[in-house]
Short mmCIF file of C-alpha atoms and ligand atoms in Angstrom, two decimals:
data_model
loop_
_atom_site.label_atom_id
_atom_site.label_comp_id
_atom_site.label_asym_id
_atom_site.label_seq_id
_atom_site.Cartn_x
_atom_site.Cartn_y
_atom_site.Cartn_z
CA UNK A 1 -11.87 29.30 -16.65
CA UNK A 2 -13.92 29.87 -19.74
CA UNK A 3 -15.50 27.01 -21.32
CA UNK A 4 -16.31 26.65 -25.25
CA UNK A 5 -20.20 27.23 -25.61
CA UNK A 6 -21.04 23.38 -26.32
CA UNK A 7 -23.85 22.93 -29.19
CA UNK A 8 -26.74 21.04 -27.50
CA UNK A 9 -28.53 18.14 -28.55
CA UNK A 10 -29.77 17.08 -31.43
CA UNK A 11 -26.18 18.49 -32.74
CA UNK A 12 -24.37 17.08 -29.95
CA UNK A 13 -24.81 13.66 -29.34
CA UNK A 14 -22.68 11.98 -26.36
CA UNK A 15 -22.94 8.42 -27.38
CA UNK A 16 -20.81 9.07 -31.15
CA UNK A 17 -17.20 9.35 -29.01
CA UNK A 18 -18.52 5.79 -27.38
CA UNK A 19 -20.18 3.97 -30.50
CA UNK A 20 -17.20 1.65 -30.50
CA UNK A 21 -14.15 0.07 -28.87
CA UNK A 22 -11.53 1.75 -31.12
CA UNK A 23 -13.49 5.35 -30.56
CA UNK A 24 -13.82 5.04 -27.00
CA UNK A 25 -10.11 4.05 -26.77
CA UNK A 26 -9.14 7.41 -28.68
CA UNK A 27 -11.37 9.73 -26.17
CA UNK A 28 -10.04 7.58 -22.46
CA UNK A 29 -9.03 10.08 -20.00
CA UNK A 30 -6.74 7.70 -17.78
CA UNK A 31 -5.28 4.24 -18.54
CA UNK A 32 -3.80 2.27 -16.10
CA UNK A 33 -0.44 0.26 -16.91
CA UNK A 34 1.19 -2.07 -15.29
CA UNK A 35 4.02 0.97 -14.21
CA UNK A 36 1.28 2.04 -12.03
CA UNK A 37 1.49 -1.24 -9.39
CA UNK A 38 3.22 -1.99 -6.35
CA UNK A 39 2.18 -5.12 -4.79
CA UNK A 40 2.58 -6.07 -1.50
CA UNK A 41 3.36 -9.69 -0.17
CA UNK A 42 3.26 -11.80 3.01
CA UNK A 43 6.11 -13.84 4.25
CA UNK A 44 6.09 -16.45 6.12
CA UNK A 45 9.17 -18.62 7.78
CA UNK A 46 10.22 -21.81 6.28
CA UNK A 47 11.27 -23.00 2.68
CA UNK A 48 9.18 -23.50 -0.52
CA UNK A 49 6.03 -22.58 1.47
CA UNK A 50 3.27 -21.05 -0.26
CA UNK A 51 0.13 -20.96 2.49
CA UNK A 52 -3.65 -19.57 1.24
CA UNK A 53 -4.85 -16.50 3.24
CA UNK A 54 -8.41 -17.43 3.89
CA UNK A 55 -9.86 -14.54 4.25
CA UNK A 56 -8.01 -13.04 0.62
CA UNK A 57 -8.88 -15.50 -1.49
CA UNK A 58 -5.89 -15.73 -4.09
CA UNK A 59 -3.38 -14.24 -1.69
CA UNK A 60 -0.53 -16.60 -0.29
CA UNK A 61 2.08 -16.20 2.29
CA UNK A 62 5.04 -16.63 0.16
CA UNK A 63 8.83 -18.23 2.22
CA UNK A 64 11.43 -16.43 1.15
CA UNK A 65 12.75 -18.78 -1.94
CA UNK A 66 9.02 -17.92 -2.91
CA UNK A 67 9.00 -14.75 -3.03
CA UNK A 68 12.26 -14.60 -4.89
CA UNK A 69 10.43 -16.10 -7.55
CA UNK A 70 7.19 -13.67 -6.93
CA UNK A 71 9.63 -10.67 -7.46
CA UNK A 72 10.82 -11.63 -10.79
CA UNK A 73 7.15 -12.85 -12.21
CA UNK A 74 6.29 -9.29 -10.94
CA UNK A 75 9.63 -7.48 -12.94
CA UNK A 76 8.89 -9.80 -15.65
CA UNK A 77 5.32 -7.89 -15.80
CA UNK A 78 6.49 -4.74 -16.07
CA UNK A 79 5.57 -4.00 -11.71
CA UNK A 80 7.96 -1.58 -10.48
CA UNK A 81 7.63 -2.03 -7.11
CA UNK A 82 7.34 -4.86 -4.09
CA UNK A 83 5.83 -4.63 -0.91
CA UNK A 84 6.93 -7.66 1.29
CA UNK A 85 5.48 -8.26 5.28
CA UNK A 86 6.04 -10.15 7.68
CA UNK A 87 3.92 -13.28 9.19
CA UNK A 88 6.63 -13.22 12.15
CA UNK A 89 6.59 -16.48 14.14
CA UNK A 90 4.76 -16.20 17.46
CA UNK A 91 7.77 -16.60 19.30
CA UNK A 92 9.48 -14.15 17.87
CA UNK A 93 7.22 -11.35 19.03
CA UNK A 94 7.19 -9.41 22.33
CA UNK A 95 6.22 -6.80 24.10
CA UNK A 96 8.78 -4.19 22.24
CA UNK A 97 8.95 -5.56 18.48
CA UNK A 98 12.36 -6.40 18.78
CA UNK A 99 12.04 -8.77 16.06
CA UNK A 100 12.00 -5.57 13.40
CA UNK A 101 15.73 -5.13 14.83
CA UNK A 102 16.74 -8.21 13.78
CA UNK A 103 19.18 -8.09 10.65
CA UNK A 104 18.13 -11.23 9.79
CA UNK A 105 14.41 -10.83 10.45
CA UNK A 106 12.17 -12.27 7.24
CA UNK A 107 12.11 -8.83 6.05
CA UNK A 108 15.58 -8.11 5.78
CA UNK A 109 16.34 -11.93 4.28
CA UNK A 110 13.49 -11.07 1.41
CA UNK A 111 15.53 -7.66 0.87
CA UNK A 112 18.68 -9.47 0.60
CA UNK A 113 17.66 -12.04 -1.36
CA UNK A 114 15.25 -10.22 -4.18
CA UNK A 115 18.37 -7.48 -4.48
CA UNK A 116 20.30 -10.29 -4.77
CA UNK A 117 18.71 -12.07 -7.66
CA UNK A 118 16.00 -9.38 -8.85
CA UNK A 119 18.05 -6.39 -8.83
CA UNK A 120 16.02 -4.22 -11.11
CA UNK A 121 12.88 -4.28 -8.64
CA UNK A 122 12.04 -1.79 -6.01
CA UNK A 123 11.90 -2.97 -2.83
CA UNK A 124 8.84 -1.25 -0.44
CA UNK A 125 9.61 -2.09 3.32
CA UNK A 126 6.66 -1.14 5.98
CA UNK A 127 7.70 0.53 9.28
CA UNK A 128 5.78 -0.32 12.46
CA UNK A 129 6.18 -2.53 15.28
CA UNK A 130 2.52 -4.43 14.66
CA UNK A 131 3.48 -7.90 13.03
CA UNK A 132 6.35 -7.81 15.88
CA UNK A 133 4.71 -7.07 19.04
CA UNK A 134 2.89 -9.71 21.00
CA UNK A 135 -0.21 -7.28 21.48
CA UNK A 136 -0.83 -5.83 17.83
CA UNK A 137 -0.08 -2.59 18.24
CA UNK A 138 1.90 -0.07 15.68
CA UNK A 139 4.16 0.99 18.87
CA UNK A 140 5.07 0.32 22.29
CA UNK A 141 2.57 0.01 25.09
CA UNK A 142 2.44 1.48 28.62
CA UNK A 143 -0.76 0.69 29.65
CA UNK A 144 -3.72 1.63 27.08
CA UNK A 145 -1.05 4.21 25.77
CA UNK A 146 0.85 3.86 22.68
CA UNK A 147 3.79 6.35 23.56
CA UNK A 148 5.00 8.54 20.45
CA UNK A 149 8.31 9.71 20.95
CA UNK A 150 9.78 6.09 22.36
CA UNK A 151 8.44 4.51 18.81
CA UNK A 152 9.75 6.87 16.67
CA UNK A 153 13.12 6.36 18.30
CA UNK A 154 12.83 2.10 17.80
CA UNK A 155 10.89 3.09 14.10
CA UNK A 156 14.61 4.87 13.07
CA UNK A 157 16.65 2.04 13.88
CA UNK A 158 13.97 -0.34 11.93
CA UNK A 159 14.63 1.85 9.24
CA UNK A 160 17.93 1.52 9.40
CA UNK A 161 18.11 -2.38 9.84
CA UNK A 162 15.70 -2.28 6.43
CA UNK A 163 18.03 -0.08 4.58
CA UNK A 164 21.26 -2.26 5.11
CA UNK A 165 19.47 -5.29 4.14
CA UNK A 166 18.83 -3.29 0.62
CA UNK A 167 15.13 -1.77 1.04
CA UNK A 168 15.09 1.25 -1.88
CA UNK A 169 11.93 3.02 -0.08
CA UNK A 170 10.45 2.97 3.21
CA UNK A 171 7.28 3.39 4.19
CA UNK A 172 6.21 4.09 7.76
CA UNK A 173 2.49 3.39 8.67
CA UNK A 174 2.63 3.61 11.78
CA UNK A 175 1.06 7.06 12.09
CA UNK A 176 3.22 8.55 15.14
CA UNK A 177 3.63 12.23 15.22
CA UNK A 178 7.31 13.49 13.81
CA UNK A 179 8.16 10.29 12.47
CA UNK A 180 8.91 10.76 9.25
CA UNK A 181 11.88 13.64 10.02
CA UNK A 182 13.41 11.31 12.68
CA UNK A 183 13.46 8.65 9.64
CA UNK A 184 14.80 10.88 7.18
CA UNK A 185 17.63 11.91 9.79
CA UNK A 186 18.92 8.64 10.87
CA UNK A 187 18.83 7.45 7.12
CA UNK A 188 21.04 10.54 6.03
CA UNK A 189 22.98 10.06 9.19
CA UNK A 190 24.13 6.68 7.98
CA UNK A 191 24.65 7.72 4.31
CA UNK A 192 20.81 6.27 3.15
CA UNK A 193 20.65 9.97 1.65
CA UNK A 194 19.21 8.37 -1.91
CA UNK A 195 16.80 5.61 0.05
CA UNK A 196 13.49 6.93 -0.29
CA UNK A 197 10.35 7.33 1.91
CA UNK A 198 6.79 7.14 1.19
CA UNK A 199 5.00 8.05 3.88
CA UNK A 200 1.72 6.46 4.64
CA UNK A 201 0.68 10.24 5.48
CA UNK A 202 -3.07 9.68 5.91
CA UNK A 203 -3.81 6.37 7.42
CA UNK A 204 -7.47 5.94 8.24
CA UNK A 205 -8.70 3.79 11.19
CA UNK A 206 -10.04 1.51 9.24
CA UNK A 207 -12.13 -2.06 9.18
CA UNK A 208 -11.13 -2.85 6.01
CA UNK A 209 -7.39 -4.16 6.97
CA UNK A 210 -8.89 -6.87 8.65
CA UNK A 211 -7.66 -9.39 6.63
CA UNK A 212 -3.98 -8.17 6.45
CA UNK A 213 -4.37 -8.60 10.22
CA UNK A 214 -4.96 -12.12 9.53
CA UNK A 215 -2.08 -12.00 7.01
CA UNK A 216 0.66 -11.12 8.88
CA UNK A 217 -0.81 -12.78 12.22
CA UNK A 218 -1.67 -9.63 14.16
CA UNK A 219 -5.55 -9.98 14.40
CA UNK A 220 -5.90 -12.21 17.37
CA UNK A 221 -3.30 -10.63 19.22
CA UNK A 222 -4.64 -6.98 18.49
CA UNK A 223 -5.81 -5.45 22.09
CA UNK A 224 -8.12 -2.39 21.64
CA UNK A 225 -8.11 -0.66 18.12
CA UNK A 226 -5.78 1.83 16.75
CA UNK A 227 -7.67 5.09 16.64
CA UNK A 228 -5.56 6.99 19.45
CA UNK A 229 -3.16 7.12 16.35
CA UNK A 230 -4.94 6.39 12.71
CA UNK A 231 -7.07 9.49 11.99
CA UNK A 232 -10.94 9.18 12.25
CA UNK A 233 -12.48 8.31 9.02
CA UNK A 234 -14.81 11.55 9.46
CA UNK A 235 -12.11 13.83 8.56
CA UNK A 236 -10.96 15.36 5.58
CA UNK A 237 -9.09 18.64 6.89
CA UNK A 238 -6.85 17.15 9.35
CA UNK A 239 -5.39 14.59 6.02
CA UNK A 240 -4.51 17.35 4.32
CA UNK A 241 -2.79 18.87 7.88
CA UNK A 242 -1.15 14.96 8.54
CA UNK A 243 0.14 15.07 4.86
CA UNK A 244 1.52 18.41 4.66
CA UNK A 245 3.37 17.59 7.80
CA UNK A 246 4.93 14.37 6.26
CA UNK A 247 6.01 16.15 3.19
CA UNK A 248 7.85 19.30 5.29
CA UNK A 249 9.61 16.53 7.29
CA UNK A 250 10.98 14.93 3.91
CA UNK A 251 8.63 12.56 2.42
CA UNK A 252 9.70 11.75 -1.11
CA UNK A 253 5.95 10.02 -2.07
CA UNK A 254 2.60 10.20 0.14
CA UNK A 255 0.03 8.09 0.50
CA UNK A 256 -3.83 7.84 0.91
CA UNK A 257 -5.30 4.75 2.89
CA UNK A 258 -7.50 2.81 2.40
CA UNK A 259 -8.40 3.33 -1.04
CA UNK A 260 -11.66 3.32 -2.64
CA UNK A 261 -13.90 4.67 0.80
CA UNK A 262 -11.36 7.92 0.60
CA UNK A 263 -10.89 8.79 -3.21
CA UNK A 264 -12.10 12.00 -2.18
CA UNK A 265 -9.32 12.34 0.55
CA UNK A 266 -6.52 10.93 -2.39
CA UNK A 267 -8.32 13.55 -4.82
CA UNK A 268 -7.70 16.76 -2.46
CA UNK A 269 -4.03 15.72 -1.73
CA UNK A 270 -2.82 15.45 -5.39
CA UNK A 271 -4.19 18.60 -6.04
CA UNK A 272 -3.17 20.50 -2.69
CA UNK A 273 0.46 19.21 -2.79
CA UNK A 274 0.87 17.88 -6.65
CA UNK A 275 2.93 15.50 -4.65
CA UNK A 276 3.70 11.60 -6.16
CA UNK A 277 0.58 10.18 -4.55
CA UNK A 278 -0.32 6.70 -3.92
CA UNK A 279 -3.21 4.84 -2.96
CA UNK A 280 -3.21 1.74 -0.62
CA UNK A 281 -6.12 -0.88 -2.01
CA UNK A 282 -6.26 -2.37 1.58
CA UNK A 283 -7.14 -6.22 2.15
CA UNK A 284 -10.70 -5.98 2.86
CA UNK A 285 -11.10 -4.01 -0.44
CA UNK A 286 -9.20 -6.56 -2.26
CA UNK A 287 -11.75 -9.27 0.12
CA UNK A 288 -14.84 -8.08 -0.67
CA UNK A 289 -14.24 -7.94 -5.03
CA UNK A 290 -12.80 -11.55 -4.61
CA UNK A 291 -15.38 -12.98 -2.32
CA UNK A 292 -18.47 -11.12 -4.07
CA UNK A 293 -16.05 -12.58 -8.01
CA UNK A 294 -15.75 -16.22 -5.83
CA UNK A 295 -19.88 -16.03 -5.64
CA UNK A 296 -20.80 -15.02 -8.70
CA UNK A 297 -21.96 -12.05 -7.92
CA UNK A 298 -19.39 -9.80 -9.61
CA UNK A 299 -17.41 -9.78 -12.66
CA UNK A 300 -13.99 -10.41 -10.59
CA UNK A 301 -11.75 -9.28 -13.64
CA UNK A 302 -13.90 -6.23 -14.57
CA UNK A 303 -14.42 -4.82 -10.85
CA UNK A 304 -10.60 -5.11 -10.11
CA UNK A 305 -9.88 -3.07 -13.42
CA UNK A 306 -12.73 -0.79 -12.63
CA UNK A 307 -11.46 -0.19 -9.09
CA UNK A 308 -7.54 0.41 -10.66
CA UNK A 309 -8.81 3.17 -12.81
CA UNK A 310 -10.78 5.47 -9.84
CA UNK A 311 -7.53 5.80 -8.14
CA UNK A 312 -5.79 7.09 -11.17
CA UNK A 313 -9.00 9.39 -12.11
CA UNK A 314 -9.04 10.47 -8.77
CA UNK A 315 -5.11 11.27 -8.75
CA UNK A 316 -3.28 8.82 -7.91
CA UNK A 317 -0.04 8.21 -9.57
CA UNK A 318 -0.21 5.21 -8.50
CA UNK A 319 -1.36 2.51 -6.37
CA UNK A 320 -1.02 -0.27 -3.86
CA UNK A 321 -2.40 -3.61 -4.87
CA UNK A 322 -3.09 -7.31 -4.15
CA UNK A 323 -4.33 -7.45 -8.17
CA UNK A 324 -1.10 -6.19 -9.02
CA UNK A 325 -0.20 -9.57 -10.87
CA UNK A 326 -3.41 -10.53 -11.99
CA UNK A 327 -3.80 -6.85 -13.67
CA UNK A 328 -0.41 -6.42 -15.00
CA UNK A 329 -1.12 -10.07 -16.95
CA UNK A 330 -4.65 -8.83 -18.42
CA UNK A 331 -3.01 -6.06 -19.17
CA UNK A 332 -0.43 -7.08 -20.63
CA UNK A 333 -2.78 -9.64 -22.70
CA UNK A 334 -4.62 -6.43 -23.97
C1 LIG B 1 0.81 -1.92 9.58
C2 LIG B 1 -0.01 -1.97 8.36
C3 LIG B 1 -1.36 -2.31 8.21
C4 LIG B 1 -1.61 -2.31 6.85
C5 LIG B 1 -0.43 -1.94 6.19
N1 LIG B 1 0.55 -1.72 7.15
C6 LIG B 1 -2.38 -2.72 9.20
C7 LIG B 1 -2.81 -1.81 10.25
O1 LIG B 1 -2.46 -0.61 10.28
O2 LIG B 1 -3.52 -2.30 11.13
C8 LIG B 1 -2.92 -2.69 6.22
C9 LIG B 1 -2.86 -3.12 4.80
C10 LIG B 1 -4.06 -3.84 4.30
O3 LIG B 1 -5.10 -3.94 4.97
O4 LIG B 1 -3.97 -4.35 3.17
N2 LIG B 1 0.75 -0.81 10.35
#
């Protein structure tokens, strides 16, 4: 590529495109919009119930007459897109997840319900077994091992059970090998040809969902860590092999997570595959701006903008938030 010769200083000066609002405004390279947000949600059993997550300070576990109403606050913002997950009463879970086969599970209630009375939203439903099963894991357990081809087969018929309840995309992050072409099968199998699936196609074992373990109940009950299936957050090669892999199996949207420790993971995929690309602003991202905004420390409002725009310099198309609402609204305020 040939560049123009550039004129060098005193004739150029940097600081005239910046030397006020209305000039900078004309010369921004990416704006973020409230079309750019999906925003996940915790649910939690009961009625009317809406129960602080400590450790995500402005994050509730919403019942499901709750987050009803958070779905059409988030439509009324312009958000195209909800994530809901499941706090799953400790009962419920065992050894196998069978909980995520429940049609009436709180996942498949929230689907019914928001397509019910929020019909114009898109509805985001996670696959894995880990807010089912009583140890914490993504899949089933025989021994240490989480066995592959025994989860994909109980990850298909979760899909499934999401789809008939009225999820529009789903979005397995479980990270098991061939998953994502068993999914796409047993969706077309059963006429889901236009339901959608975003893989979570690099998945990073990362510290930073702590809190979401706390979310959705999981932490406690977590044996071991997950690394014999999330990819090693030293690697940069093998993301580009786990997303190409996801996309020849039939992924419709990818995505990159955690977020802001891997831009330069989210930055190689967009421009390798030119694929819709999404980034995941995990929990203990989301944690650390509101804990550091809670102290003081940080302009809250200012960092969570800031953070929104590197994903969409670095590529993203869009991008996984717990800000979603509180961004749409300031941006929506101008
Ligand atoms: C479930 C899942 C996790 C997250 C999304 N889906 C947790 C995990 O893999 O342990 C994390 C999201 C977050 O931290 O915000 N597999």
């Amino acid at each position: 590529m040939t560049r123009p010769l550039t004129p060098e200083f005193p004739a150029i000066r940097m600081r005239r495109n910046r030397k006020s609002d209305w000039a900078r405004r004309m010369v921004r390279e990416t704006r973020i919009s409230p079309d750019d947000f999906i925003w996940p949600i915790f649910l939690i059993d009961g009625e009317n119930i809406r129960q602080p997550v400590p450790s995500m300070p402005g994050v509730e576990r919403l019942s499901v007459d709750q987050a009803v109403i958070a779905a059409k606050e988030a439509r009324d913002l312009g958000i195209p897109c909800i994530a809901p997950f499941p706090n799953t009463p400790a009962n419920l879970r065992d050894e196998n997840g069978s909980e995520a086969l429940n049609s009436d599970n709180l996942i498949c209630q929230a689907c019914r319900e928001i397509k019910d009375a929020v019909p114009d939203i898109g509805i985001l439903t996670d696959v894995a077994l880990d807010p089912y099963t009583s140890h914490g894991h993504d899949g089933l357990l025989d021994g240490d091992t989480i066995l592959n081809d025994e989860t994909v087969e109980i990850l298909c018929r979760q899909a499934l059970n999401q789809a008939k309840a009225g999820a529009d995309i789903i979005a397995p992050s479980d990270m098991m090998d061939g998953r994502i072409g068993a999914i796409r099968q047993a969706l077309d199998s059963e006429s889901f040809q236009s339901v959608q699936i975003m893989a979570y196609a690099a998945k990073f074992a990362s510290c930073f969902y702590g809190p979401f373990r706390d979310a959705v109940g999981s932490e406690a009950q977590l044996k071991g860590d997950k690394r014999t299936y999330q990819m090693d957050p030293g690697n940069t090669d093998e993301a580009l092999r786990e997303v190409g892999l996801d996309i020849n199996e039939g992924a419709d949207m990818v995505m990159v997570k955690p977020g802001m420790p891997y831009l330069d993971i989210l930055h190689r995929v967009k421009e390798t595959y030119l694929m819709p690309t999404f980034a995941y602003q995990v929990s203990g991202e989301y944690a650390m701006i509101a804990a550091a905004g809670q102290n003081g420390w940080i302009d809250q409002d200012r960092a969570m903008i800031e953070s929104l725009q590197s994903f969409k310099r670095a590529g993203a198309d869009g991008v996984l938030t717990y800000f979603a609402i509180a961004a749409a609204r300031m941006l929506n305020d101008g």
